[in-house]
Coordinates of N, CA and C in Angstrom, one line a residue:
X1 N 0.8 -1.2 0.0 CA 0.0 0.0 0.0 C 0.9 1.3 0.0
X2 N 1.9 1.4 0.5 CA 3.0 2.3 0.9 C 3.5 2.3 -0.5
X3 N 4.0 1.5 -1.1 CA 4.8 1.6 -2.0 C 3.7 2.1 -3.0
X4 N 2.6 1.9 -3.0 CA 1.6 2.6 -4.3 C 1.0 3.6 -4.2
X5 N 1.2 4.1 -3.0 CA 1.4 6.0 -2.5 C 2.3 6.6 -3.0
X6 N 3.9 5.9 -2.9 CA 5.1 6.3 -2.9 C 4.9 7.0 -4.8
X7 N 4.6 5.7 -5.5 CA 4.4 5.5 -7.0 C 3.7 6.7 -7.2
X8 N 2.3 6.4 -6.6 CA 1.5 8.0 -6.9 C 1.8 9.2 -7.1
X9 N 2.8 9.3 -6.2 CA 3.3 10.3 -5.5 C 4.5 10.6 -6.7
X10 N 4.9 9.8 -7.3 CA 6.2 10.2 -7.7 C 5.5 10.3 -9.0
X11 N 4.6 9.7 -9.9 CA 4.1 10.4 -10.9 C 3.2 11.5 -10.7
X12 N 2.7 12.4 -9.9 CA 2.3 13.3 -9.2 C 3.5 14.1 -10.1
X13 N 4.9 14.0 -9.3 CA 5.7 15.0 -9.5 C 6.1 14.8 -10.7
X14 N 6.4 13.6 -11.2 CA 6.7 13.8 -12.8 C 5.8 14.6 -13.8
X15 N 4.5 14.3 -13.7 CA 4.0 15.2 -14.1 C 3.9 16.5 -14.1
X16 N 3.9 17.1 -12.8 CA 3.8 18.4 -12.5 C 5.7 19.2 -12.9
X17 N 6.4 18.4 -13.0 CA 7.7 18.8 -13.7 C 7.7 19.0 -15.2
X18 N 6.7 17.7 -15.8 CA 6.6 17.8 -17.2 C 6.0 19.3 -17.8
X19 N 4.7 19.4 -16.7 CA 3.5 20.6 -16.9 C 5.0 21.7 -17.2
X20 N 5.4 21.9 -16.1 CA 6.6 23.1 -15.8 C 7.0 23.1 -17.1
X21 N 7.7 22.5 -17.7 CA 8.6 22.3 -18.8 C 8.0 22.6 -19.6
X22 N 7.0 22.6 -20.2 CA 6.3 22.8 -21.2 C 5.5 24.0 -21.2
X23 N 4.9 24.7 -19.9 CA 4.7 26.2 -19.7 C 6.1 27.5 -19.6
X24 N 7.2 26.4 -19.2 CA 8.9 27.6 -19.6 C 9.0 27.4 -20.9
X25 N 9.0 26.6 -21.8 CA 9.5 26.4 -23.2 C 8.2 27.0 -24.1
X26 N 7.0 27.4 -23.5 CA 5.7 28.1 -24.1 C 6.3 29.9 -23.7
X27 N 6.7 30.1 -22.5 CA 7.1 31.2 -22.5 C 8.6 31.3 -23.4
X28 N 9.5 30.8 -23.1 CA 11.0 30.5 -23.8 C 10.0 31.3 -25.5
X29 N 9.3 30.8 -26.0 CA 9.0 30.7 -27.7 C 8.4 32.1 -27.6
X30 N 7.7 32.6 -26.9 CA 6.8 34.1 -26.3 C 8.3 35.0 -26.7
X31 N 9.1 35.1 -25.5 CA 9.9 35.7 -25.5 C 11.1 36.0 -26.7
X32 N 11.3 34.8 -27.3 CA 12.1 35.0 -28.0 C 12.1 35.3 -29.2
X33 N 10.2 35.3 -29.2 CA 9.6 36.0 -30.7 C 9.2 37.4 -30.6
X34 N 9.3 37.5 -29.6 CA 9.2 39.1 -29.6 C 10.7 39.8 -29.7
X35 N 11.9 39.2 -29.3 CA 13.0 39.2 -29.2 C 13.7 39.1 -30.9
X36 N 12.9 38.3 -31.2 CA 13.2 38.1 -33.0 C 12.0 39.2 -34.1
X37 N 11.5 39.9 -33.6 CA 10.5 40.9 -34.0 C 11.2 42.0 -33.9
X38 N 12.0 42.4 -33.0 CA 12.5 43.6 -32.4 C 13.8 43.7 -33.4
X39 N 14.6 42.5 -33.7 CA 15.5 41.9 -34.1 C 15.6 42.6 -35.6
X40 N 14.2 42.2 -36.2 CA 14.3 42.3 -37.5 C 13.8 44.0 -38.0
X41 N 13.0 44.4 -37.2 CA 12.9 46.1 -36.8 C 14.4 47.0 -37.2
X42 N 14.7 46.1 -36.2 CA 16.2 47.3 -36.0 C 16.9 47.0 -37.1
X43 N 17.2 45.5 -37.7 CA 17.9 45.3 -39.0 C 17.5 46.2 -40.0
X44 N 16.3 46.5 -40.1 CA 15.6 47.4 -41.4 C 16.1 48.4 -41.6
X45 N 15.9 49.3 -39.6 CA 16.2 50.3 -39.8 C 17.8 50.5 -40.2
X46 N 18.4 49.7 -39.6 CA 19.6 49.8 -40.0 C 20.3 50.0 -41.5
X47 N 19.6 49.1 -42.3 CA 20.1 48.7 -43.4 C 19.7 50.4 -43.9
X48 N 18.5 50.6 -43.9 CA 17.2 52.2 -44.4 C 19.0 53.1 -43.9
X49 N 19.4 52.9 -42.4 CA 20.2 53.9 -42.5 C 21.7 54.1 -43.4
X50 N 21.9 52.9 -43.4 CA 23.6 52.7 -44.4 C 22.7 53.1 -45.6
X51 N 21.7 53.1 -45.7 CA 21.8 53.2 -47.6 C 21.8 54.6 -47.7
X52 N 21.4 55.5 -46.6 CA 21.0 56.7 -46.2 C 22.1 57.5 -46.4
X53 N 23.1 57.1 -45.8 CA 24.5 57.9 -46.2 C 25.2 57.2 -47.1
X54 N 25.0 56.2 -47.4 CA 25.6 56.1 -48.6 C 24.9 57.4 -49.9
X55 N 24.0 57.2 -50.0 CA 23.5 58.0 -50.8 C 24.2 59.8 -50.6
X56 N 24.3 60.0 -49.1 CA 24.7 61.5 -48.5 C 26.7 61.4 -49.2
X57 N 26.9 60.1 -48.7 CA 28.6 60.0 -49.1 C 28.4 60.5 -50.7
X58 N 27.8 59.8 -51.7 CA 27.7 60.1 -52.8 C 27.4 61.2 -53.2
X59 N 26.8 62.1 -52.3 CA 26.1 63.3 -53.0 C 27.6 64.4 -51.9
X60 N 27.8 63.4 -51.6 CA 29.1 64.8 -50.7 C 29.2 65.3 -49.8
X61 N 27.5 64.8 -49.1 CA 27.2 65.6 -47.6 C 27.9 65.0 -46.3
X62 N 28.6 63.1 -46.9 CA 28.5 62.9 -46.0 C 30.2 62.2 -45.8
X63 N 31.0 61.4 -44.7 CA 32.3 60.9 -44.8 C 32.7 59.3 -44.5
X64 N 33.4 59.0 -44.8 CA 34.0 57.6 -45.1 C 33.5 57.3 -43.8
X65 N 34.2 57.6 -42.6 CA 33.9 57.4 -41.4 C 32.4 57.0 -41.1
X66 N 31.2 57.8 -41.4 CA 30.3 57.4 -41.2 C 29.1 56.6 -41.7
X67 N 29.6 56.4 -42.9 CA 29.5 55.4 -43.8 C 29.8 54.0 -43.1
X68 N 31.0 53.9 -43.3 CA 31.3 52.3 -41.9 C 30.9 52.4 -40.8
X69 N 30.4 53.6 -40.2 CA 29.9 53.1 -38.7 C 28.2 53.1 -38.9
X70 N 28.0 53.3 -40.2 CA 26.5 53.0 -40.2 C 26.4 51.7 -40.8
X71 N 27.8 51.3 -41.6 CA 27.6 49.8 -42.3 C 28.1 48.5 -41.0
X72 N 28.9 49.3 -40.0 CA 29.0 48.6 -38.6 C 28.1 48.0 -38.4
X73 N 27.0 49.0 -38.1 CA 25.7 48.8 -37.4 C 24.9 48.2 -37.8
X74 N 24.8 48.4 -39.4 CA 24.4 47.4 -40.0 C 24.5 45.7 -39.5
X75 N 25.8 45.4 -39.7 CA 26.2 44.3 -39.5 C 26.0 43.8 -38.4
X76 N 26.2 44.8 -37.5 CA 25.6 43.9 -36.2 C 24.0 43.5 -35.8
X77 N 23.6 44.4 -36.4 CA 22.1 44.2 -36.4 C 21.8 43.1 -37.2
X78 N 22.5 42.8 -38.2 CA 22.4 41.5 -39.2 C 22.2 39.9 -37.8
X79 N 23.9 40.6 -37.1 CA 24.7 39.2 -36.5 C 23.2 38.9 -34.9
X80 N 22.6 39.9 -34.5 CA 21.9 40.3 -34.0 C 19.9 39.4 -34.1
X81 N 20.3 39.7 -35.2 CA 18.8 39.2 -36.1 C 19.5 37.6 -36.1
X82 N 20.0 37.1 -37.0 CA 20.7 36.2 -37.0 C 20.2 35.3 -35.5
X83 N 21.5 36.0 -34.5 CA 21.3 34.9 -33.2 C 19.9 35.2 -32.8
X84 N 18.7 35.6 -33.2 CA 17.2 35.5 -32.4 C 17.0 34.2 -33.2
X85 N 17.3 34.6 -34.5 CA 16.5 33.1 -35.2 C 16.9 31.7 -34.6
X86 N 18.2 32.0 -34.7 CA 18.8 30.5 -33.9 C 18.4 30.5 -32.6
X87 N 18.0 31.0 -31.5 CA 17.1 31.1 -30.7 C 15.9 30.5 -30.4
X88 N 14.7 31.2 -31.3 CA 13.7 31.2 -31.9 C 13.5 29.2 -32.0
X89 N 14.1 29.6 -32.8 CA 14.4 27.8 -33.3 C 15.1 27.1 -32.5
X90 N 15.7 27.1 -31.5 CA 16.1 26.4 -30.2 C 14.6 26.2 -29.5
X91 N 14.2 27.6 -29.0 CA 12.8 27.4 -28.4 C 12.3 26.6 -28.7
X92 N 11.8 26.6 -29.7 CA 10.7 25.7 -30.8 C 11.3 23.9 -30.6
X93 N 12.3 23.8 -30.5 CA 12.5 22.2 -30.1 C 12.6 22.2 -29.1
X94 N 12.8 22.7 -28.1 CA 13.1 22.6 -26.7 C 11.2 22.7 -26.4
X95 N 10.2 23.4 -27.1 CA 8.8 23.0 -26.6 C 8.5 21.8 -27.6
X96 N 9.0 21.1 -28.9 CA 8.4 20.0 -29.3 C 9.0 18.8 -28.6
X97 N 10.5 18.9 -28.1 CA 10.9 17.9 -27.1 C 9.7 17.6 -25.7
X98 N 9.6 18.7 -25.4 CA 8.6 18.5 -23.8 C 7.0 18.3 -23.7
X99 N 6.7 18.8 -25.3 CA 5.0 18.3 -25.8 C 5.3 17.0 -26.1
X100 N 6.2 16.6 -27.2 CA 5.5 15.4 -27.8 C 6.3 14.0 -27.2
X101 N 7.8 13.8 -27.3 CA 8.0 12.5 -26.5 C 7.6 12.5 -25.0
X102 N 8.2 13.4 -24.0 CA 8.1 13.5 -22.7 C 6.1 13.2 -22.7
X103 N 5.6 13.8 -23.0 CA 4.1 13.9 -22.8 C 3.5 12.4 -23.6
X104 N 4.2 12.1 -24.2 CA 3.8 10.8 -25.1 C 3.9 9.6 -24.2
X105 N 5.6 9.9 -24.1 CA 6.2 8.4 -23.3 C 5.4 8.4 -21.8
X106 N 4.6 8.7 -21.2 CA 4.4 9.2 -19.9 C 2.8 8.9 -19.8
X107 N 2.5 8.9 -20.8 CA 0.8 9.2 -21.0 C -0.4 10.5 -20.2
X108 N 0.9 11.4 -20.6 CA 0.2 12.5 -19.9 C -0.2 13.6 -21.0
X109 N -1.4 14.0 -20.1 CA -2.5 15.1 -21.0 C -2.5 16.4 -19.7
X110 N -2.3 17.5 -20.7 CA -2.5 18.8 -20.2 C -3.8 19.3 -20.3
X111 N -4.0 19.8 -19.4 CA -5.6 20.0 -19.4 C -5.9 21.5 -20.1

């Protein structure tokens, strides 16, 4: 009888660890798409601004120097954008790992 309390008891907690896991990796995907939204924002503007003086370099208004530090910025906003997606897509297996085998192998249903 003890030992089938003990059992209970311990799929009790597996479960409620599974729940957890799969409510962090639902937030984890939240976050990191907003994070990849903001991402690709700023890339835009970025790129809008390098073309901006480039255009000012060509017409004379504007200098080498700030040309590269807008094509800097560019780039980092690129490397920027870049790591959300790889992110993004971490999240995204890290919640199909904890929905579909963990929840499979276990025979657990989220209510």
């Amino acid at each position: 009888m003890a030992d089938g309390r003990r059992i209970e008891n311990q799929h009790q907690q597996l479960e409620m660890r599974i729940q957890s896991d799969v409510r962090d990796t639902m937030q984890a995907i939240q976050s990191t798409k907003a994070r990849m939204d903001a991402a690709v924002l700023a890339r835009q503007s970025s790129e809008e601004q390098y073309q901006s003086e480039l255009r000012k370099f060509s017409e004379g208004t504007s200098t080498v120097f700030l040309v590269v530090q807008r094509q800097t910025a560019m780039i980092t906003a690129r490397n920027t954008e870049l790591r959300a997606q790889t992110d993004l897509s971490k999240a995204i297996a890290d919640f199909e790992r904890a929905t579909t085998r963990t929840l499979a192998a276990h025979k657990i249903s989220i209510p």
